[in-house]
Coordinates of C-alpha atoms in Angstrom, one line a residue:
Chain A
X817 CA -21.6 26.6 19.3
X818 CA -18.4 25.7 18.9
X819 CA -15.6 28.2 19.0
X820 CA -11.8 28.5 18.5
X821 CA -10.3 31.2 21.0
X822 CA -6.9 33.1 20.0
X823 CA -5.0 34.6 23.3
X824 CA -2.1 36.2 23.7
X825 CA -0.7 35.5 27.3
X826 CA 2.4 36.1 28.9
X827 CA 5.5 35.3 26.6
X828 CA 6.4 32.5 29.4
X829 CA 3.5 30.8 28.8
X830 CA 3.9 31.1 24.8
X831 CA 7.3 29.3 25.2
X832 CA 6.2 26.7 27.4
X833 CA 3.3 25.7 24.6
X834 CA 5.7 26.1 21.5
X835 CA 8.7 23.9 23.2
X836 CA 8.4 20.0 22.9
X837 CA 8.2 18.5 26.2
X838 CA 6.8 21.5 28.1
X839 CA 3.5 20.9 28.7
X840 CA 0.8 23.8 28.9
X841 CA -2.3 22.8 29.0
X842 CA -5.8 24.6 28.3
X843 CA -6.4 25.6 31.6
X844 CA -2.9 26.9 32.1
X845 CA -3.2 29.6 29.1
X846 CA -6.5 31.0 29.2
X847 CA -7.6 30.4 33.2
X848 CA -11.5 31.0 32.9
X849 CA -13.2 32.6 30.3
X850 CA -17.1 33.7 31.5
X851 CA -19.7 31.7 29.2
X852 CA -17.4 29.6 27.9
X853 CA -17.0 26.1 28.8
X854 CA -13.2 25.1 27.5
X855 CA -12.5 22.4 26.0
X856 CA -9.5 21.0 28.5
X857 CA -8.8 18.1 26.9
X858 CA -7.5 20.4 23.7
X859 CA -3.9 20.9 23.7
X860 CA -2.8 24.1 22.6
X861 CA -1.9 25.2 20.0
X862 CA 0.3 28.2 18.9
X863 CA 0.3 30.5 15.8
X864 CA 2.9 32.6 14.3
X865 CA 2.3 36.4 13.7
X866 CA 2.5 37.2 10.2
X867 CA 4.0 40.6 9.1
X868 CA 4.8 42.5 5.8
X869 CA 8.0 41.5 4.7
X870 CA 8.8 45.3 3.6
X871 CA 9.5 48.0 6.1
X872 CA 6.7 50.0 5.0
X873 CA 4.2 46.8 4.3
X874 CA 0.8 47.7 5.1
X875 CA 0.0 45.8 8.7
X876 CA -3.3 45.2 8.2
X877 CA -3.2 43.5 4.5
X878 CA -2.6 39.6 4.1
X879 CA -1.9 40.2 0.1
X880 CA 1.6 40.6 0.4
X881 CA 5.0 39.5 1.1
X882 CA 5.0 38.0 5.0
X883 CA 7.0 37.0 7.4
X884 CA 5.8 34.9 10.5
X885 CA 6.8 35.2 14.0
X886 CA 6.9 32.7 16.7
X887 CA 8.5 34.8 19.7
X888 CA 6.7 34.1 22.3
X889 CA 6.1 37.9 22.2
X890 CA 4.5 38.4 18.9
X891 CA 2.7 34.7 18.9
X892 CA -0.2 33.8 20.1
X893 CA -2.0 30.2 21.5
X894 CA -5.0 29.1 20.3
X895 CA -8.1 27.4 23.0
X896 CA -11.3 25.4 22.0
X897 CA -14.6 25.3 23.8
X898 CA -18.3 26.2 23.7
X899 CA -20.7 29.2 24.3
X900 CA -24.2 28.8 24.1
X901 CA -26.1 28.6 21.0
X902 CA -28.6 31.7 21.8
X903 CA -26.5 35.0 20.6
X904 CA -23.8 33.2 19.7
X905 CA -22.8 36.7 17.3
X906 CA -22.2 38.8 20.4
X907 CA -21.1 36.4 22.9
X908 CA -18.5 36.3 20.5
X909 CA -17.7 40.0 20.0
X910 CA -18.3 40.6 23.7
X911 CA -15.7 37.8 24.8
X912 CA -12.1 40.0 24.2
X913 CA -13.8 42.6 25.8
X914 CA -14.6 40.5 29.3
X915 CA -11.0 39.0 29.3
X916 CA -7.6 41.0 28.6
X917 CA -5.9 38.2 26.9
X918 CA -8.6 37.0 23.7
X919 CA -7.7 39.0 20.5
X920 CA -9.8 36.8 18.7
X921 CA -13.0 33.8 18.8
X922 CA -14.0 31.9 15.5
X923 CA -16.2 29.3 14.7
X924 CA -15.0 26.3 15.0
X925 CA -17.2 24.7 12.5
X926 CA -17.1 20.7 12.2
X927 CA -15.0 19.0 9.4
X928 CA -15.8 15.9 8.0
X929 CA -13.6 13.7 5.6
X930 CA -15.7 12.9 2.4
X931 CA -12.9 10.6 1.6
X932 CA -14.2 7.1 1.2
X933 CA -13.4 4.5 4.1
X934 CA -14.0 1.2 4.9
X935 CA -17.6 0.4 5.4
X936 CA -18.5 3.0 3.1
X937 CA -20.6 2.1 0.1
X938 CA -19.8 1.2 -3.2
X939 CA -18.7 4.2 -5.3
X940 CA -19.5 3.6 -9.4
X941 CA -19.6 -0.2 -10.5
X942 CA -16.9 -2.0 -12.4
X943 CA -18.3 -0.8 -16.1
X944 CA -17.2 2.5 -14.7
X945 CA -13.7 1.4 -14.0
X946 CA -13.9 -0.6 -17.3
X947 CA -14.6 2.7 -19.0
X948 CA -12.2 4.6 -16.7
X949 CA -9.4 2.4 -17.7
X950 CA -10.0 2.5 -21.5
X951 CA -11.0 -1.3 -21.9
X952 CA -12.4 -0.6 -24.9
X953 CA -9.6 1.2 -26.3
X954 CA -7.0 -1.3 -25.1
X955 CA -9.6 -4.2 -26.8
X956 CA -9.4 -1.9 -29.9
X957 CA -5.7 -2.2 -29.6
X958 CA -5.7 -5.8 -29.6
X959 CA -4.8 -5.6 -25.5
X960 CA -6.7 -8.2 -24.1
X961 CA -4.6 -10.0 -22.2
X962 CA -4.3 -13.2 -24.6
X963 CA -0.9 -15.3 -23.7
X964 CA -0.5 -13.7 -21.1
X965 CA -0.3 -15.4 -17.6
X966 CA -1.6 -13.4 -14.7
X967 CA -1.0 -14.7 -11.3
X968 CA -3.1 -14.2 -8.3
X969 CA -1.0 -15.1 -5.2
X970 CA -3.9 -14.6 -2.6
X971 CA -6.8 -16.9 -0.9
X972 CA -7.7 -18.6 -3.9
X973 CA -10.1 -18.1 -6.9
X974 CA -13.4 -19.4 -7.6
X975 CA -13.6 -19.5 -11.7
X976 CA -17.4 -20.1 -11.6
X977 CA -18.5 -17.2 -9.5
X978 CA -15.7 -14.8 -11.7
X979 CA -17.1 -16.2 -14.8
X980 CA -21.0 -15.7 -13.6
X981 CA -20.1 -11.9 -12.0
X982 CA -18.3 -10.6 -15.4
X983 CA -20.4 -12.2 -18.0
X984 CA -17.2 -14.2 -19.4
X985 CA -14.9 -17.0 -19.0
X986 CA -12.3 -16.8 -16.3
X987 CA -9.9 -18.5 -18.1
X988 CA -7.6 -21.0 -15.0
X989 CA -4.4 -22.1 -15.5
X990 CA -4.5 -25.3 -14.3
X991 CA -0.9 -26.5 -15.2
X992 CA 0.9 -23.9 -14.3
X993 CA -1.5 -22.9 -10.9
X994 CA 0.6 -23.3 -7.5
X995 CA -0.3 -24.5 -3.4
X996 CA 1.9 -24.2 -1.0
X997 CA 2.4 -27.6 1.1
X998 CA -0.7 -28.4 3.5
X999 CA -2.9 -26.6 1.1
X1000 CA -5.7 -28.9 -0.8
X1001 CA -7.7 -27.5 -3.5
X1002 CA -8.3 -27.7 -7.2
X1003 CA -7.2 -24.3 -9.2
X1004 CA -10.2 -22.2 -9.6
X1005 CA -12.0 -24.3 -7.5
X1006 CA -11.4 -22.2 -4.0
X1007 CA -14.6 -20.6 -2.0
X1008 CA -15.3 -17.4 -3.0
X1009 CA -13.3 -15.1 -0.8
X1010 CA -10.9 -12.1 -1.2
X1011 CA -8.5 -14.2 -4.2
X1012 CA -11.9 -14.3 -6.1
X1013 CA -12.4 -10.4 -5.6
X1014 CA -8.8 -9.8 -7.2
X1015 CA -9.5 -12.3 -9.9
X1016 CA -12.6 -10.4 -11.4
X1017 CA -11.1 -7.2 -10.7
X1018 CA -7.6 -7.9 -12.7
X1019 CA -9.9 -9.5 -15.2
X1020 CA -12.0 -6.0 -15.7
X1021 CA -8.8 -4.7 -18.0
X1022 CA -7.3 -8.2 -19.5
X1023 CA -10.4 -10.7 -20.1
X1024 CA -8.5 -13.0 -21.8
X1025 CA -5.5 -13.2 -19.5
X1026 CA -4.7 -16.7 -18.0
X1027 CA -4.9 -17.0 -14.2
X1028 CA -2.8 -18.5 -12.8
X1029 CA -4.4 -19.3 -9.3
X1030 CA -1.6 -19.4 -6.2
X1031 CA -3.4 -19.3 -2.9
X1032 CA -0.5 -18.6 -0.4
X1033 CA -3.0 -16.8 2.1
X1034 CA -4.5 -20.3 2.3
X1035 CA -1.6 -22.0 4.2
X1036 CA -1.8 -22.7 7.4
X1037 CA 2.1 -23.7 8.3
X1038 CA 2.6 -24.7 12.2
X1039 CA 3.5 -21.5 13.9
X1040 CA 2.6 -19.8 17.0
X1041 CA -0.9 -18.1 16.0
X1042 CA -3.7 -18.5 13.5
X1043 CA -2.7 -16.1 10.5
X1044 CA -2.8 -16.3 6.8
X1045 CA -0.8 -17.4 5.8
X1046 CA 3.4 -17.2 6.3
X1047 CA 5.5 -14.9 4.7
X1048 CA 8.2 -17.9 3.6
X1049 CA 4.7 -19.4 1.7
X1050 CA 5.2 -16.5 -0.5
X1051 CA 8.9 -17.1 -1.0
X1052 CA 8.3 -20.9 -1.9
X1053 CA 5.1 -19.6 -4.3
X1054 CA 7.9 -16.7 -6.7
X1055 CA 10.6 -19.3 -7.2
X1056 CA 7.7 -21.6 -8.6
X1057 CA 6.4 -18.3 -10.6
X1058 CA 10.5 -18.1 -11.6
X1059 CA 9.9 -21.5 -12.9
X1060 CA 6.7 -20.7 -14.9
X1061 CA 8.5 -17.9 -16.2
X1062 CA 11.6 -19.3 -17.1
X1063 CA 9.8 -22.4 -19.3
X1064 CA 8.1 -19.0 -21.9
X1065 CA 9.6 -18.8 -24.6
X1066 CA 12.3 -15.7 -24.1
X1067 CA 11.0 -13.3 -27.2
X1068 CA 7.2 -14.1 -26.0
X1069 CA 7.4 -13.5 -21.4
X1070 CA 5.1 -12.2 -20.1
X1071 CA 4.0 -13.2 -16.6
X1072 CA 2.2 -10.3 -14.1
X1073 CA 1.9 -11.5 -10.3
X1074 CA -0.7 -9.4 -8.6
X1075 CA -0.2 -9.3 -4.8
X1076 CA -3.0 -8.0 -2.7
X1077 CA -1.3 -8.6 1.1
X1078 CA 1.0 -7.5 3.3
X1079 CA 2.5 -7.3 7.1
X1080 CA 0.4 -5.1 9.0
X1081 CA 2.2 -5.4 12.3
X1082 CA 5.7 -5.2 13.6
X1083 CA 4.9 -7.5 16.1
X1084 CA 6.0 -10.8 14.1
X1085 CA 9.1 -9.1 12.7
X1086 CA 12.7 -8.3 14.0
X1087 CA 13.0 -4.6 14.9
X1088 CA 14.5 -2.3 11.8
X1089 CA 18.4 -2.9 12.1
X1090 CA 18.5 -6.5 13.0
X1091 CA 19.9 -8.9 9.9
X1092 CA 17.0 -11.0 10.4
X1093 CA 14.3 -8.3 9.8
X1094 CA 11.8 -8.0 6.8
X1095 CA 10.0 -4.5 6.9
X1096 CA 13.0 -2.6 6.2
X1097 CA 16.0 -5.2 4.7
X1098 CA 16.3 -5.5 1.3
X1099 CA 18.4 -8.6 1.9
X1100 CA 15.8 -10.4 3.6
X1101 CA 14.9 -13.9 1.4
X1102 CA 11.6 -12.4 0.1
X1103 CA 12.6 -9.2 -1.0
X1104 CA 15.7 -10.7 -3.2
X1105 CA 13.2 -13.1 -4.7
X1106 CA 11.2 -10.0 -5.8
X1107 CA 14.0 -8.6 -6.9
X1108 CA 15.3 -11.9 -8.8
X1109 CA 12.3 -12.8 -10.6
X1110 CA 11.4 -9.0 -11.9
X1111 CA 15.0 -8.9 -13.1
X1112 CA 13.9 -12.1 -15.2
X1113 CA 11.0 -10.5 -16.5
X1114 CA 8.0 -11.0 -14.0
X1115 CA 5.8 -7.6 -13.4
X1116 CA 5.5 -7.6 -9.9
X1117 CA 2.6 -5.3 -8.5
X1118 CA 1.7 -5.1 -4.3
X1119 CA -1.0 -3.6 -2.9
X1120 CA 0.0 -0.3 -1.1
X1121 CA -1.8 -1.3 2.1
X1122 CA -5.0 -0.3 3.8
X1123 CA -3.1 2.1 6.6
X1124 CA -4.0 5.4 5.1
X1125 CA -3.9 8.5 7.5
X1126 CA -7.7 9.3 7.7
X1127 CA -9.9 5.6 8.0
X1128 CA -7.1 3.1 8.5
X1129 CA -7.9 -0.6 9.3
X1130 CA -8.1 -1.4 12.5
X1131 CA -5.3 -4.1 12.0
X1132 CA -2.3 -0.9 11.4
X1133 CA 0.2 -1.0 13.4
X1134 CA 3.1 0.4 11.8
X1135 CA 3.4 3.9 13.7
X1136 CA 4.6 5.4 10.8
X1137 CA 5.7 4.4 6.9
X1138 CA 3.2 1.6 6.7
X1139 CA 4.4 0.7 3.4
X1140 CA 7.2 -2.1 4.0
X1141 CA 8.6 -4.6 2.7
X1142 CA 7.9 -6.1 -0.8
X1143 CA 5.0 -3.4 -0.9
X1144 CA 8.0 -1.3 -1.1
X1145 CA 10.0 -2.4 -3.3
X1146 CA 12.1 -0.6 -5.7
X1147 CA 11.6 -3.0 -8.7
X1148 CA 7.8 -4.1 -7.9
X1149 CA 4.9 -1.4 -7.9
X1150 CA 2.9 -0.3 -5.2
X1151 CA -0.8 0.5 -6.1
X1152 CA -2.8 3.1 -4.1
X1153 CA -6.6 3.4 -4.1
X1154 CA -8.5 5.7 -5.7
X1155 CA -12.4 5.4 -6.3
X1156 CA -14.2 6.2 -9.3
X1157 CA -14.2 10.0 -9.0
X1158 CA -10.9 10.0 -8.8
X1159 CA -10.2 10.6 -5.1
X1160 CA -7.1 8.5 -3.1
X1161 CA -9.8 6.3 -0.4
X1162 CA -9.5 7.2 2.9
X1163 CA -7.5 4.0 4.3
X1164 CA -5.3 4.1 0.8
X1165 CA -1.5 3.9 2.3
X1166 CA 0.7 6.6 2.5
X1167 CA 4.3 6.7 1.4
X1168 CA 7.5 7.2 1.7
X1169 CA 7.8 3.4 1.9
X1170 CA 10.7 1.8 3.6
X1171 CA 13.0 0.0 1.1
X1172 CA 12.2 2.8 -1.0
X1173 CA 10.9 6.2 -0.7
X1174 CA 8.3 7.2 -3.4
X1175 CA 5.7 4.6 -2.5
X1176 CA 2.7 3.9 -4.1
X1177 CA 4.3 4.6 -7.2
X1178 CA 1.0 5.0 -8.7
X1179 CA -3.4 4.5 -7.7
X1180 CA -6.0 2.6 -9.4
X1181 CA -9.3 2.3 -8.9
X1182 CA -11.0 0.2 -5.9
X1183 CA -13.8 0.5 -3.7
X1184 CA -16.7 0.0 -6.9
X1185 CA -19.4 -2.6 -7.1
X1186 CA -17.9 -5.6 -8.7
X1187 CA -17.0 -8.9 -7.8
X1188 CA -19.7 -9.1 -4.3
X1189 CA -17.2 -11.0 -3.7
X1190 CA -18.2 -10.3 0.2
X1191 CA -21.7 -10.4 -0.4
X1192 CA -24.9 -8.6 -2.4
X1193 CA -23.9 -4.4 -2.8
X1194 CA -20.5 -5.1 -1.0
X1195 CA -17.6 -3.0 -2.4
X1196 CA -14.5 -4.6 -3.9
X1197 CA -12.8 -2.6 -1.8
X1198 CA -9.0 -1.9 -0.2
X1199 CA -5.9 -1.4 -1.9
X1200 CA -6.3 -5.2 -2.9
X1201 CA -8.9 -4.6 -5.4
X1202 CA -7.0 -1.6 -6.6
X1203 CA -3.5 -3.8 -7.2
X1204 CA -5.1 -6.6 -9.0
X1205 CA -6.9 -3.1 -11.5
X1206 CA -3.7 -2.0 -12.2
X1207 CA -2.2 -5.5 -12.8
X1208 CA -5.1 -6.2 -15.3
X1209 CA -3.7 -3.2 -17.5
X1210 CA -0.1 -4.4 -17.2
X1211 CA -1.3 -8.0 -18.6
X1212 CA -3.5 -6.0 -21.3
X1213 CA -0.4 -4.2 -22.4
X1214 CA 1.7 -7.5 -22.4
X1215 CA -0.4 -8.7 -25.1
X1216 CA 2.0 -7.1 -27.1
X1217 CA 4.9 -5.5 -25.7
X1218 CA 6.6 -9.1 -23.9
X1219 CA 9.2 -8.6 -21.6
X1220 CA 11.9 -8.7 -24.3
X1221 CA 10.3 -5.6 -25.6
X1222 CA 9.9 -3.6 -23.0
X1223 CA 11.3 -4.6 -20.0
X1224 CA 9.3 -4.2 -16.1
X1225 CA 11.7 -1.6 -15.4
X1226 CA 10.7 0.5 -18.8
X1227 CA 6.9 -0.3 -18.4
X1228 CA 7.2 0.8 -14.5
X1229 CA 8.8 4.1 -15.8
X1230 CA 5.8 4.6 -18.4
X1231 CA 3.2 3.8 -16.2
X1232 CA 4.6 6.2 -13.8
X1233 CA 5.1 9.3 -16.3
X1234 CA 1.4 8.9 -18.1
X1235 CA -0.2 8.4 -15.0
X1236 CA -2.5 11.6 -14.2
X1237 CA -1.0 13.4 -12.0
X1238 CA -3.2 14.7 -8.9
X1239 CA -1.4 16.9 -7.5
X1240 CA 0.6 20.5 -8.5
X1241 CA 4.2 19.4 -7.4
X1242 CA 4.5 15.7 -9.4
X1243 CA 5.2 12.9 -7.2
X1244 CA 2.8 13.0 -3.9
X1245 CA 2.6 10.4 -1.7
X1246 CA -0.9 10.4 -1.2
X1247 CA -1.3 9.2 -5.0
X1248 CA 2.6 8.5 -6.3
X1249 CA 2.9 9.7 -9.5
X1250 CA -1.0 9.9 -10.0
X1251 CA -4.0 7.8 -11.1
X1252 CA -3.0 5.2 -13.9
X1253 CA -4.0 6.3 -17.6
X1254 CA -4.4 3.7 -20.2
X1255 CA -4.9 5.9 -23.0
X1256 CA -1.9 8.6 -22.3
X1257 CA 0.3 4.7 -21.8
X1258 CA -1.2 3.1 -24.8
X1259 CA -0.1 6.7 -26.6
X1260 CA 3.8 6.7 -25.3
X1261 CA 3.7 2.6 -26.0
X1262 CA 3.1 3.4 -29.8
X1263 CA 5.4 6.2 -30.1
X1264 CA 8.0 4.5 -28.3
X1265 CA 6.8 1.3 -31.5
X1266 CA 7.3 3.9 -34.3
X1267 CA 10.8 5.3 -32.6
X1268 CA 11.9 1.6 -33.1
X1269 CA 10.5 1.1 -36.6
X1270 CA 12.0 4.3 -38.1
Chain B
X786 CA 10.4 -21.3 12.9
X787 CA 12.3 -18.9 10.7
X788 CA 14.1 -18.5 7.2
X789 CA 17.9 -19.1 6.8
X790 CA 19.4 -19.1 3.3
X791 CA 22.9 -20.8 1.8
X792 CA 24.7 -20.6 -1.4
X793 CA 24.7 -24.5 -3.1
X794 CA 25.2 -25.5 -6.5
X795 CA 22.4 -25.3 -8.8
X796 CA 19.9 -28.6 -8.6
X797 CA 21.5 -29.1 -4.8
X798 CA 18.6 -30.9 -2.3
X799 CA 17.4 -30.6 1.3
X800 CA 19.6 -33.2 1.7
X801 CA 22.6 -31.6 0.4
X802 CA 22.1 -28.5 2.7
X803 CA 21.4 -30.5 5.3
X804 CA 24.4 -32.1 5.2
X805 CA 26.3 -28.6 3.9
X806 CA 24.7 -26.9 7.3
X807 CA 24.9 -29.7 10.1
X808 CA 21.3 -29.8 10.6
X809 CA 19.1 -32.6 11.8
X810 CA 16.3 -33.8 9.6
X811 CA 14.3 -32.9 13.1
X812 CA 15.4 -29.2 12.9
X813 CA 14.1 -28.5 9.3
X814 CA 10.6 -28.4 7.8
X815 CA 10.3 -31.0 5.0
X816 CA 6.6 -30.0 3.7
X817 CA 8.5 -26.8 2.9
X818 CA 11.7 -28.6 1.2
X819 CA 14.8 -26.3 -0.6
X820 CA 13.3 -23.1 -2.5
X821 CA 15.6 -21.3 -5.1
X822 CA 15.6 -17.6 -4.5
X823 CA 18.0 -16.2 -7.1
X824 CA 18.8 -19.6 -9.4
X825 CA 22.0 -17.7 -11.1
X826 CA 23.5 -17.2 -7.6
X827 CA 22.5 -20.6 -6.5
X828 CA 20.9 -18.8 -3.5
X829 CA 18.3 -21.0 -1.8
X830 CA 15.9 -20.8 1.4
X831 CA 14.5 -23.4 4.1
X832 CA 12.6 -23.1 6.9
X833 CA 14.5 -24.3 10.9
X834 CA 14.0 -24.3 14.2
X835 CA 15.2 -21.2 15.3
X836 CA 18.4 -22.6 17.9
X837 CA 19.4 -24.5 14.9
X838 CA 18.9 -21.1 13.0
X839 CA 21.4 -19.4 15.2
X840 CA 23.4 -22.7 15.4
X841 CA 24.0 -22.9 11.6
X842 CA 23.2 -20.0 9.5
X843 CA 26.0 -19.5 7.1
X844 CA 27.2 -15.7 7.6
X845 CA 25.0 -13.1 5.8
X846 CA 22.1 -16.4 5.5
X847 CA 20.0 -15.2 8.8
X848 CA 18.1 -15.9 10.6
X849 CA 15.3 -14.3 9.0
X850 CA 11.8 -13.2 10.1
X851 CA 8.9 -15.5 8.6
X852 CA 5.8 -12.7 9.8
X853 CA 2.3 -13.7 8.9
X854 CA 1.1 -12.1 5.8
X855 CA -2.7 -10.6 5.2
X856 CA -5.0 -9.8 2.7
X857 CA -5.4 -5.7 2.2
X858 CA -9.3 -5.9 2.3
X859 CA -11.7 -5.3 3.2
X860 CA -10.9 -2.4 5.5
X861 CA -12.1 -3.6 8.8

């Protein structure tokens, strides 16, 4: 079995595992141990000693007031390995016995994340995130998305395959749908591929919400590799959103762009610091045109990423803060995933971002069987199907609260304080401010009506 | 090829910033033409070749990064 040895060895060799840059391996602390076969790839790893706080504490009681000690004369450095299976129970007790330095061996029992992660299967269908998110509630309410115009900026959306998946029109918005220069294809009319995924899935909370189809991952502009797309596509695709919103009528706005991509490498970008760079500069073109057309009135919702701590996608490569750029954006909001029992998915991005600190703000649901999108039993899945959940409720509630009502910057605060929180201190960022809540938001949206009225 | 940006009057053209920056009609990319980023600060974006970039970015206007972008899923 497995086993977790605690030894106290001489102070020098405490110091030299506790100090950064010393390095003190396995073999160096605990020599050899009989009938055990060490793990020497482990590094070591050393624990405090904790101690009543009081004077007169009783030593040998852990329900008190502590204090911890890492002197390398009070701490002690902890080993893994293996004894064999037959009497585990009093290889164990014999061990600290046989060798002057154990004081302790546990089992070292095997951990394994439930969290979901790519390749998983689905978890719950998209009736449970329909009832999950209150559809029927926010129908009952008269949120259904009608006037408002809901833009996917991805791959593309197939309108027949949405329509045949969710039982009802997917309503295209041919006049107002966008393609970047080089891209052919008729609105709605795309294969079916992620854009058709985030489609259905913004469509779960706002059936009757325009689409207004922008397939920017489509482009294929001359550059040095084969990519999806270019981030300056983006750039050219908001100022013709700024355009669609500028021609509503200013007491009636109400445009939500849904953003299910990202950067997932540094590689392409200039280093944080540089003028030039994106990940980090709020003054780089795309991030003031994020800025500029949610100041006009646009909700503006990212994806948080797919870079989580426990299953992230292979593609990561961000050492640390994955959430960057536009996915990070002060006035845009960042979406974690959650599935259907309520748990952030393993590859979910973690914050702080990088042009501001409590990314995601908030998690919706993804990883359900929805769109198949990808195939018969396939998940909607990533962060992108959770963005395009969230930005379904956001049209649903601009049915009737417009932009001139209640601004993005007012809705983003509401969404943020109803959300259900998951945590015990507020704000995490594992799940921002918590797991979006239709009914507690459709609550503080009428009270905040009858403020007004009386 | 990489993003620059320059303050012109509203309704100005590739043209006009062409001729505003110097540039040659080789150095830009047409397909991608002049794109308004913040109309009330007559702030627009277009896409060079990166010497003219450094050549003739107005100060504060680049050159910027143009990184590829990605859908977030399916986890791979």
């Amino acid at each position: 079995m497995r086993v977790l040895i605690q030894l106290r060895p001489d102070p020098d060799l405490v110091t030299a595992v506790a100090t950064p840059g010393m390095t003190a391996t396995t073999a160096d602390v605990a020599g050899e141990l009989p009938g055990v076969d060490l793990d020497l790839g482990f590094t070591p790893v050393v624990v405090p000693r904790a101690r009543p706080a009081a004077p007169d504490g009783d030593p040998l009681s852990l329900h008190q007031p502590l204090v911890f000690s890492m002197a390398a004369e009070e701490a002690s450095v902890l080993v893994r390995g293996e004894i064999a299976d037959d009497e585990s129970t009093t290889r164990m007790a014999m061990l600290h016995t046989r060798h002057r330095d154990v004081v302790g061996v546990y089992a070292d029992p095997v951990i394994e994340t439930t969290l979901t992660c790519g390749g998983s299967p689905p978890v719950g269908s998209w009736q449970d995130v329909e009832r999950l998110m209150a559809v029927r509630e926010l129908l009952a309410e008269g949120c259904d998305g009608t006037g408002v115009a809901l833009a996917v900026c991805d791959t593309g959306v197939n309108a027949a395959h949405v329509t045949r998946k969710i039982g009802r029109e997917c309503v295209i918005d041919h006049e107002r749908s966008w393609n970047p220069a080089g891209v052919e294809g008729r609105p709605g009319a795309f294969e079916v591929d992620h854009g058709t995924m985030c489609a259905f899935d913004a469509l779960i909370c706002a059936p009757r919400a325009s689409v207004i189809d922008v397939p920017v991952l489509l482009s294929r502009r001359k550059g040095e590799t084969v990519m999806d797309g270019l981030l300056s596509d983006a750039v050219a695709a908001f100022a013709h959103l700024r355009t669609v919103l500028d021609a509503q009528p200013e007491d009636r706005r109400a445009l939500v762009v849904s953003n299910s991509w990202g950067s997932f490498s540094p590689l392409w970008d200039l280093p944080p610091g540089r003028p030039g760079n994106y990940s980090d500069n709020p003054a780089h073109p795309f991030n003031i045109i994020v800025g500029s057309l949610a100041q006009a009135g646009a909700d503006i919702l990212f994806a948080a990423g797919n870079c989580g701590a426990e299953c992230r996608d292979a593609r990561c490569a961000y050492p640390r803060r994955p959430i960057v750029g536009a996915n990070s954006h002060p006035q845009a909001l960042s979406i974690g995933g959650v599935d259907t029992n309520g748990r952030r998915v393993g590859y979910s991005s973690q914050g702080p971002g990088r042009l501001s600190d409590r990314k995601p703000d908030i998690c919706a649901y993804t990883h359900f069987a929805g769109s198949e999108a990808f195939g018969d039993g396939k998940p909607d899945s990533g962060t992108s199907a959770a963005c395009p959940v969230a930005a379904g409720l956001v049209a649903a509630v601009r049915t009737r609260w417009p932009a001139s009502v209640l601004p993005p910057a007012q809705l983003r605060a509401l969404l943020q304080r109803t959300a259900e929180d998951r945590s015990d201190v507020g704000y995490d960022y594992d799940y921002g401010y918590g797991i979006t809540d239709p009914v507690a938001l459709l609550a503080a949206l009428e009270r905040r009506a009858s403020a007004f009225v009386h | 090829m990489v993003l620059i940006t320059v303050h012109l009057p509203t309704g100005a053209t590739l043209a006009d910033a062409r001729r505003e920056l110097g540039l040659t009609e080789e150095e830009v990319d047409d397909a991608y033409g002049l794109v308004p980023l913040d109309p009330g600060q007559g702030l627009y974006a277009l896409r060079v070749t990166e010497p003219a970039a450094r050549r003739a970015a107005p100060p504060g206007g680049g050159p910027y990064s143009d990184p590829p972008i990605e859908p977030f899923g399916p986890p791979r």
